[in-house]
Coordinates of C-alpha atoms and ligand atoms in Angstrom, one line a residue:
M109 CA -25.4 8.5 44.7
C110 CA -23.0 10.9 43.2
A111 CA -21.5 9.9 39.4
T112 CA -18.6 7.7 39.3
K113 CA -15.6 9.5 38.2
I114 CA -12.5 7.7 36.4
A115 CA -9.4 9.3 35.6
I116 CA -7.0 8.2 32.6
A117 CA -3.6 8.0 32.1
G118 CA -1.0 6.1 30.7
I119 CA 2.6 5.7 30.2
A120 CA 3.7 3.1 27.6
I121 CA 6.9 2.4 25.9
E122 CA 8.8 -1.1 25.9
S123 CA 12.6 -0.2 26.7
C124 CA 15.3 -2.0 25.3
T125 CA 17.8 -1.4 28.2
F126 CA 20.3 -3.2 25.9
S127 CA 20.0 0.1 23.7
P128 CA 22.7 2.8 23.6
L129 CA 20.0 5.4 23.2
L130 CA 18.0 7.1 25.7
T131 CA 14.5 7.8 25.0
T132 CA 13.3 11.4 26.1
L133 CA 10.0 13.6 26.1
D134 CA 10.5 14.3 22.3
D135 CA 10.3 10.6 21.5
F136 CA 6.3 10.6 23.0
T137 CA 3.5 11.1 21.3
L138 CA 1.2 12.9 24.0
W139 CA -2.6 13.2 24.3
R140 CA -4.7 15.3 26.4
G141 CA -8.2 16.4 26.9
N142 CA -10.4 15.4 24.0
D143 CA -7.7 14.1 21.9
L144 CA -7.1 11.6 24.6
L145 CA -10.8 10.6 25.1
A146 CA -11.1 10.0 21.2
R147 CA -8.4 7.3 21.9
Y148 CA -11.2 5.1 23.4
P149 CA -14.6 5.3 21.6
F150 CA -15.9 2.6 23.9
L151 CA -16.2 5.3 26.8
A152 CA -19.8 6.1 25.1
A153 CA -21.3 3.0 26.9
Y154 CA -20.8 4.6 30.1
A155 CA -23.1 7.7 30.3
D156 CA -23.1 7.5 34.2
V157 CA -19.2 7.6 34.2
T158 CA -17.6 11.0 34.2
F159 CA -14.3 10.2 32.5
V160 CA -11.2 12.8 33.2
P161 CA -8.4 12.8 30.6
L162 CA -5.3 13.6 32.2
L163 CA -2.3 12.3 30.2
A164 CA -1.4 9.7 27.8
A165 CA 2.2 8.8 26.5
R166 CA 3.3 6.3 24.1
A167 CA 6.6 6.1 22.4
L168 CA 8.0 3.4 19.7
P169 CA 10.0 0.9 21.7
G170 CA 13.0 2.2 22.3
G171 CA 15.9 2.7 24.7
V172 CA 15.7 3.4 28.7
V173 CA 13.3 7.0 29.3
S174 CA 15.4 9.5 30.5
H175 CA 14.6 10.2 34.5
A176 CA 13.5 13.8 33.5
A177 CA 10.8 12.6 30.5
Y178 CA 9.5 10.1 33.2
R179 CA 9.3 13.0 36.0
Q180 CA 7.7 15.2 34.0
M181 CA 4.9 12.9 32.8
T182 CA 4.2 11.4 36.1
D183 CA 3.7 14.7 37.5
E184 CA 1.7 16.0 35.1
I185 CA -0.7 13.0 35.8
L186 CA -0.2 13.0 39.5
Q187 CA -1.1 16.9 39.7
G188 CA -4.1 16.1 37.6
L189 CA -5.4 13.6 39.8
V190 CA -5.1 15.9 42.4
R191 CA -6.8 19.4 40.5
H192 CA -9.6 17.0 39.0
G193 CA -10.0 14.8 42.5
P194 CA -11.6 12.7 44.4
F195 CA -11.5 9.9 42.1
Q196 CA -13.2 6.4 42.6
G197 CA -11.1 4.9 39.9
V198 CA -8.4 5.0 37.6
Y199 CA -7.9 3.4 34.1
L200 CA -4.0 3.1 33.2
D201 CA -3.1 2.6 29.5
M202 CA 0.1 0.8 29.8
H203 CA 2.5 -1.0 27.8
G204 CA 4.1 -2.9 31.0
A205 CA 8.0 -2.8 29.5
T206 CA 9.1 0.5 30.6
A207 CA 12.5 0.9 31.9
V208 CA 13.3 4.3 33.5
E209 CA 16.7 5.8 34.3
G210 CA 17.5 4.8 38.1
L211 CA 14.4 2.8 38.6
D212 CA 14.5 -1.0 38.9
D213 CA 10.3 -1.2 38.3
A214 CA 9.0 2.1 36.5
E215 CA 5.2 0.9 36.3
A216 CA 5.6 -0.1 40.2
D217 CA 6.8 3.5 41.0
F218 CA 4.2 5.1 38.6
F219 CA 1.3 3.0 40.4
A220 CA 2.5 3.7 43.6
A221 CA 2.4 7.2 42.9
V222 CA -1.0 7.3 41.7
R223 CA -2.3 5.4 44.6
A224 CA -0.3 7.4 47.0
V225 CA -3.0 10.6 45.4
V226 CA -6.0 8.8 44.8
G227 CA -6.0 6.5 48.1
R228 CA -7.0 2.8 49.0
E229 CA -10.3 3.2 48.3
A230 CA -10.2 3.9 44.5
L231 CA -9.7 1.0 42.1
L232 CA -7.0 1.0 39.6
S233 CA -7.5 -0.8 36.3
A234 CA -4.2 -1.1 33.9
S235 CA -4.6 -2.8 30.5
Y236 CA -1.4 -4.1 29.1
D237 CA 0.7 -5.6 26.1
L238 CA 1.2 -9.2 26.4
H239 CA 4.8 -8.1 26.3
G240 CA 4.7 -6.2 29.5
N241 CA 6.8 -7.6 32.4
V242 CA 4.9 -8.0 35.9
S243 CA 6.2 -8.0 39.3
E244 CA 4.6 -8.7 42.5
Q245 CA 5.3 -5.2 43.3
I246 CA 3.2 -3.9 40.2
M247 CA 0.1 -6.3 41.2
R248 CA 0.5 -5.2 44.8
E249 CA -0.6 -1.6 43.4
L250 CA -3.4 -2.6 41.2
D251 CA -6.7 -4.0 41.6
L252 CA -7.2 -4.9 37.8
L253 CA -4.6 -5.8 35.3
T254 CA -5.5 -7.5 31.8
A255 CA -3.4 -7.8 28.8
Y256 CA -3.7 -8.6 24.9
R257 CA -4.4 -11.7 24.1
T258 CA -2.7 -11.7 20.5
A259 CA 0.4 -11.1 18.9
P260 CA 0.7 -9.9 16.2
H261 CA -1.7 -7.3 18.4
T262 CA -5.3 -7.0 16.7
D263 CA -6.9 -6.7 20.0
V264 CA -5.6 -3.7 21.2
E265 CA -8.9 -1.6 21.6
A266 CA -10.8 -4.7 23.0
T267 CA -8.3 -4.8 25.8
R268 CA -8.6 -0.9 26.7
A269 CA -12.4 -1.5 26.7
R270 CA -11.8 -4.7 29.0
A271 CA -10.3 -3.0 31.4
V272 CA -12.4 0.1 31.9
R273 CA -15.5 -2.7 31.9
L274 CA -14.0 -4.6 34.5
L275 CA -13.4 -1.3 36.5
V276 CA -16.7 0.5 35.9
D277 CA -18.1 -3.0 37.1
C278 CA -16.3 -3.5 40.5
L279 CA -17.3 0.1 41.1
R280 CA -21.1 -0.4 40.1
E281 CA -20.9 -3.5 42.1
G282 CA -18.6 -2.3 45.3
I283 CA -16.5 -5.1 44.4
R284 CA -12.6 -5.0 45.4
P285 CA -11.1 -7.8 43.4
H286 CA -8.4 -10.5 44.7
T287 CA -5.6 -10.4 42.2
A288 CA -3.2 -13.4 41.7
F289 CA 0.2 -13.8 39.9
V290 CA 2.1 -16.5 38.9
P291 CA 5.9 -15.1 37.8
I292 CA 7.0 -17.5 35.0
P293 CA 10.6 -18.5 34.7
A294 CA 10.5 -18.5 30.9
L295 CA 12.0 -15.9 28.4
F296 CA 10.6 -16.2 24.8
S297 CA 10.9 -13.4 22.1
G298 CA 7.9 -12.2 20.4
E299 CA 8.8 -14.0 17.6
Q300 CA 8.9 -17.4 19.2
T301 CA 5.7 -16.8 20.9
M302 CA 3.3 -15.5 18.4
T303 CA -0.2 -16.2 18.8
T304 CA -1.1 -17.0 15.2
V305 CA 0.7 -20.1 14.8
E306 CA 1.2 -23.3 17.5
P307 CA 2.1 -23.6 20.2
G308 CA 1.0 -19.9 20.9
H309 CA -2.2 -20.2 19.5
G310 CA -3.4 -23.0 21.8
V311 CA -2.2 -21.7 24.8
Y312 CA -3.8 -18.3 24.2
A313 CA -7.1 -20.1 23.0
G314 CA -7.4 -21.3 26.5
V315 CA -6.7 -17.8 28.4
E316 CA -10.7 -17.1 27.3
A317 CA -11.5 -20.8 29.5
Q318 CA -10.0 -19.4 32.5
V319 CA -11.8 -16.3 32.6
Q320 CA -15.3 -18.4 32.9
P321 CA -15.3 -20.1 36.5
P322 CA -17.4 -18.5 39.0
G323 CA -15.7 -16.1 41.2
V324 CA -13.1 -15.2 38.3
L325 CA -13.4 -11.7 36.6
D326 CA -10.3 -11.8 34.2
A327 CA -7.3 -13.9 33.5
S328 CA -4.2 -12.9 31.2
L329 CA -1.0 -14.5 30.3
L330 CA 1.8 -12.4 29.4
V331 CA 5.3 -13.2 27.7
G332 CA 7.0 -10.6 28.9
Y333 CA 9.5 -8.5 26.9
V334 CA 13.4 -10.0 27.0
W335 CA 15.1 -7.3 25.7
A336 CA 15.5 -6.0 29.0
D337 CA 17.9 -6.9 31.9
Q338 CA 16.2 -6.5 34.9
P339 CA 14.5 -9.0 37.9
R340 CA 11.0 -8.7 36.9
V341 CA 11.5 -9.8 33.0
G342 CA 9.7 -12.9 32.2
A343 CA 6.3 -14.4 31.3
S344 CA 3.6 -14.3 34.1
A345 CA 0.1 -15.2 34.3
V346 CA -2.1 -13.0 36.5
A347 CA -6.1 -13.2 37.1
C348 CA -8.5 -10.9 39.0
G349 CA -11.7 -12.2 40.9
T350 CA -14.1 -12.1 43.9
D351 CA -13.1 -15.4 45.1
A352 CA -9.1 -16.0 45.9
A353 CA -9.1 -19.8 45.1
A354 CA -10.7 -19.7 42.0
T355 CA -8.6 -16.5 40.8
G356 CA -5.0 -18.0 42.1
A357 CA -6.4 -21.5 39.9
A358 CA -6.9 -19.5 36.9
A359 CA -3.7 -18.0 37.2
A360 CA -2.0 -21.2 37.7
T361 CA -3.5 -23.1 35.3
L362 CA -2.7 -20.8 32.4
A363 CA 1.2 -20.4 33.8
Q364 CA 0.8 -24.2 33.7
S365 CA -0.2 -24.6 30.1
Y366 CA 2.7 -21.9 29.0
W367 CA 5.0 -24.0 31.0
D368 CA 3.8 -27.1 29.2
V369 CA 4.9 -26.1 25.7
R370 CA 7.5 -24.7 26.4
E371 CA 10.0 -27.0 24.4
F372 CA 8.0 -26.1 21.5
F373 CA 8.1 -22.3 20.9
T374 CA 10.1 -21.6 18.0
F375 CA 10.3 -19.1 15.1
P376 CA 7.3 -18.7 12.9
M377 CA 9.3 -18.3 9.8
P378 CA 12.8 -19.6 8.3
A379 CA 15.2 -18.1 10.4
A380 CA 18.9 -18.1 8.9
S381 CA 22.1 -16.0 8.8
V382 CA 21.7 -12.8 6.6
D383 CA 23.4 -14.2 3.7
R384 CA 21.3 -17.4 3.7
C385 CA 18.3 -15.4 3.9
I386 CA 19.5 -13.3 1.0
E387 CA 20.3 -16.3 -1.0
Q388 CA 17.1 -17.6 -0.5
A389 CA 15.0 -14.7 -1.1
M390 CA 17.5 -14.4 -4.7
Q391 CA 16.4 -18.1 -5.6
A392 CA 12.6 -17.6 -4.8
T393 CA 10.1 -17.9 -7.7
E394 CA 7.3 -16.2 -5.8
V395 CA 7.5 -12.7 -4.9
P396 CA 8.0 -10.7 -2.7
V397 CA 10.2 -12.4 -0.1
F398 CA 10.8 -10.2 2.8
I399 CA 13.5 -10.4 5.2
S400 CA 13.4 -9.2 8.7
D401 CA 16.6 -7.6 10.1
A402 CA 15.8 -9.1 13.4
G403 CA 18.8 -8.2 15.5
D404 CA 18.2 -4.1 14.4
N405 CA 14.4 -4.5 14.7
V406 CA 12.9 -1.2 15.7
T407 CA 9.7 -2.9 16.9
A408 CA 11.4 -4.3 19.5
G409 CA 13.2 -0.9 20.4
A410 CA 16.8 -1.4 18.2
P411 CA 18.1 1.9 17.2
G412 CA 17.5 0.9 13.4
D413 CA 20.6 2.3 11.8
V414 CA 22.8 -0.9 11.3
P415 CA 23.7 -1.1 7.5
Y416 CA 24.9 -4.7 7.5
V417 CA 21.8 -6.0 5.4
L418 CA 22.3 -3.4 2.9
E419 CA 26.0 -3.8 2.8
R420 CA 25.6 -7.8 2.0
L421 CA 22.8 -7.2 -0.2
L422 CA 25.4 -5.2 -2.4
A423 CA 28.1 -7.9 -1.7
H424 CA 25.6 -10.6 -3.1
G425 CA 24.7 -8.2 -6.1
V426 CA 21.0 -8.7 -6.0
A427 CA 19.1 -7.8 -9.1
R428 CA 16.4 -5.6 -7.2
A429 CA 15.4 -5.3 -3.8
V430 CA 14.2 -2.4 -1.0
V431 CA 15.4 -1.9 2.3
A432 CA 12.9 -0.3 4.7
S433 CA 14.8 1.6 6.5
L434 CA 17.7 3.1 7.9
V435 CA 17.5 5.9 10.3
D436 CA 20.2 8.6 9.6
A437 CA 19.2 12.2 9.6
T438 CA 22.5 13.3 8.1
A439 CA 22.3 11.1 5.1
V440 CA 18.8 12.5 4.7
A441 CA 19.4 16.1 5.1
A442 CA 22.2 15.2 2.2
C443 CA 19.6 13.4 -0.1
E444 CA 17.3 16.5 0.3
A445 CA 20.2 18.9 -0.3
A446 CA 21.2 17.1 -3.3
G447 CA 17.2 16.7 -4.5
V448 CA 15.5 14.3 -6.3
G449 CA 17.6 13.0 -9.0
G450 CA 20.6 14.2 -7.6
Q451 CA 23.5 11.7 -7.0
I452 CA 25.6 11.7 -4.2
T453 CA 28.5 10.0 -1.9
I454 CA 27.6 9.5 1.5
T455 CA 28.0 7.2 4.5
L456 CA 24.8 5.3 5.8
G457 CA 23.8 4.3 9.4
G458 CA 26.2 3.1 11.9
K459 CA 26.2 6.2 14.1
L460 CA 23.6 4.8 16.9
D461 CA 24.3 1.1 17.3
R462 CA 28.1 1.6 17.0
A463 CA 28.8 -1.8 18.7
N464 CA 26.8 -3.7 15.8
G465 CA 27.2 -1.3 12.8
R466 CA 29.8 1.0 11.1
P467 CA 29.0 3.8 8.6
L468 CA 28.7 2.1 5.1
Q469 CA 30.1 4.5 2.3
V470 CA 27.7 4.4 -0.6
T471 CA 27.0 6.3 -4.2
G472 CA 23.3 6.3 -5.1
K473 CA 20.9 8.7 -6.6
V474 CA 18.2 10.3 -4.9
E475 CA 14.6 9.1 -6.1
A476 CA 12.5 10.2 -3.5
C477 CA 11.9 12.9 -0.6
A478 CA 9.2 13.4 1.5
V479 CA 8.0 14.5 5.1
V480 CA 5.5 12.4 6.7
D481 CA 4.2 13.3 10.3
G482 CA 7.1 15.4 11.0
N483 CA 9.4 12.6 9.7
H484 CA 12.0 13.6 7.0
H485 CA 12.1 10.5 4.4
A486 CA 14.5 9.7 1.4
V487 CA 14.5 7.1 -1.0
L488 CA 18.4 6.7 -2.2
R489 CA 19.1 3.8 -4.9
V490 CA 22.2 2.4 -4.5
G491 CA 23.1 0.0 -7.3
D492 CA 20.0 -1.9 -7.7
V493 CA 18.6 -1.5 -3.9
A494 CA 16.5 1.2 -3.0
V495 CA 17.3 2.2 0.4
I496 CA 14.7 4.2 2.3
L497 CA 16.4 6.9 4.6
T498 CA 14.4 8.4 8.0
A499 CA 15.6 11.5 9.9
Q500 CA 13.9 9.8 12.9
R501 CA 13.2 6.2 13.6
E502 CA 10.3 4.8 12.4
A503 CA 9.0 0.9 11.6
F504 CA 7.5 0.2 8.3
T505 CA 4.5 -2.4 9.1
M506 CA 2.2 -0.6 6.7
L507 CA 1.9 -0.7 2.8
E508 CA 0.9 3.0 2.6
Q509 CA 4.3 3.8 4.2
F510 CA 6.0 2.4 0.9
R511 CA 3.4 3.5 -1.3
R512 CA 4.0 7.3 -0.3
L513 CA 7.2 7.0 -1.5
G514 CA 6.5 5.6 -4.9
I515 CA 7.3 1.8 -3.9
E516 CA 4.6 -0.9 -4.1
P517 CA 5.9 -3.6 -1.9
A518 CA 3.9 -6.3 -4.2
Q519 CA 5.6 -5.8 -7.3
E520 CA 9.1 -5.6 -5.2
P521 CA 11.0 -9.1 -5.2
M522 CA 12.8 -8.7 -2.0
I523 CA 12.2 -6.1 0.6
V524 CA 14.4 -5.9 3.9
V525 CA 12.4 -4.5 6.4
K526 CA 13.5 -3.8 10.4
L527 CA 11.1 -6.2 12.2
G528 CA 10.8 -9.5 13.8
Y529 CA 7.6 -10.9 12.7
L530 CA 5.9 -9.6 9.8
F531 CA 2.7 -7.2 10.7
P532 CA -0.5 -8.5 9.2
E533 CA -0.4 -6.1 6.2
L534 CA 2.8 -6.8 5.1
Q535 CA 2.1 -10.6 5.9
G536 CA -0.6 -10.2 3.4
V537 CA 1.5 -9.3 0.5
A538 CA 4.3 -11.9 1.3
A539 CA 5.2 -14.6 -1.0
Q540 CA 7.7 -15.8 1.7
S541 CA 8.9 -14.2 5.0
L542 CA 12.6 -15.1 6.3
L543 CA 14.0 -14.0 9.7
A544 CA 17.6 -12.5 9.7
L545 CA 19.5 -13.1 12.7
S546 CA 21.4 -10.1 12.0
P547 CA 23.9 -8.2 14.2
G548 CA 22.4 -5.7 16.7
I549 CA 20.9 -5.4 20.5
V550 CA 17.8 -7.4 19.9
N551 CA 18.7 -10.9 18.8
P552 CA 15.1 -13.2 19.0
D553 CA 17.4 -16.0 20.1
V554 CA 17.4 -15.0 24.1
T555 CA 20.6 -17.6 24.6
A556 CA 22.7 -15.2 22.7
L557 CA 21.8 -12.3 25.0
V558 CA 24.0 -11.5 28.0
Y559 CA 21.9 -11.1 30.8
Q560 CA 23.1 -10.1 34.6
H561 CA 19.8 -9.6 36.1
V562 CA 17.3 -11.8 35.3
R563 CA 16.1 -14.2 37.5
R564 CA 17.9 -17.5 37.5
P565 CA 17.0 -20.2 36.4
S566 CA 15.1 -19.7 33.5
F567 CA 14.0 -21.9 30.5
P568 CA 15.9 -21.8 27.9
L569 CA 18.9 -20.4 29.5
D570 CA 18.7 -23.1 32.1
R571 CA 17.1 -26.2 30.0
D572 CA 16.9 -28.8 32.8
M573 CA 15.0 -27.1 35.5
A574 CA 11.7 -28.3 37.6
W575 CA 9.2 -26.0 38.0
Q576 CA 5.5 -25.5 39.5
P577 CA 3.1 -22.5 39.3
A578 CA 2.9 -21.0 43.1
P579 CA 0.5 -18.3 42.4
R580 CA 0.6 -15.1 44.5
L581 CA -2.8 -14.1 45.9
I582 CA -2.9 -10.5 46.6
T583 CA -5.9 -8.9 48.4
L584 CA -5.9 -5.1 49.3
D585 CA -7.8 -3.4 51.9
G586 CA -10.6 -1.6 50.6
P587 CA -14.1 0.1 51.2
Ligands
ZN1225 ZN1 3.4 -6.3 22.5

């Protein structure tokens, strides 16, 4: 028997279609060759399989991907498939919420292109973020899809490993799985559906049980990504297995369990206006208090340059605060020109998301300048507020990012972050975290968003609606 050959490729980004920014090739980190293989240490378990690294691309959540960037990445992957083929399988390391200029369903387009090269006999297995938006077209191209089961995501590698294990197992046993897909008419933000708090915790704890029935290989529940205005946006349940009826039942059960708790999804932390959050933080006796500038949450795809919360901190005259961060390349350059200790008057932010922010004029003292992974940073102290400025968009999710700029988060009373829910490291030092429903394009309250293309009815846009899961069973022709 000849050795099994599996190609590895992927394009992963969460694309906010409400963003004024376009994501270009420069925004992606690209892995090829051994660098790509090193991302998947679990591959070592399959000595009899030859894994061929093609291209993996991943970017910070942002705006819609330019057609040119998508074409360039896709062409490289397709050419690699042709050059190094034939392949028995393809592992696709995805996110699942990519939007591309001129394409309604970028992942479906990509998978169909991969399928066209490798043929109907090959198996395609994808790993997804649970914030991916699935469509029936996508499921018609894939043989296997498995998604994260945690948010915040702590099972990224485990999910990738599962996608590869499922693929190898099916190839070894000559299985072509049936898949089932249940779109759930529910739109919830990641903040409302964390798996560390109820009801998300309980619903996701139930995923494992749906993988157990005979004839079911895997099952996943996806919250979806709501800051995109497309017909496929929303929650879904998917399953794959050798028994079509059991596979359909697993997906339907998961979908029903999600639907049953729809009234109970809520923000995991107190959510209020920016002013209310600042007042509450000023009164706190235990610190640090983190305020998530949720409308301009970079990890949800927002530009990250709305200076509104900074403006309000200065208006309130807070005693001490950190803003992490504002993206403004011009301001960073001005800080670098002034040098550490220099005093400057400049405008901050309001240059990218002009609909929600206007440039804020400030006078401050440069406290630090640094270049980290090619991104220029500066800390400008404006009154009693230390403002972290970055030349390129960056999400401050780890303590080290603050520390290398001379800021110790545990010792700061008030820290504003352009996030939604706090990432685990920050949560670990937070005495309290507040969700500021601030101006921006990624409002975590989906009822405040203006949609034109999402499926209706959908909860909670349409509250009085009845719904029952109807699994769409897909069986591909195969070997
Ligand atoms: Zn996610």
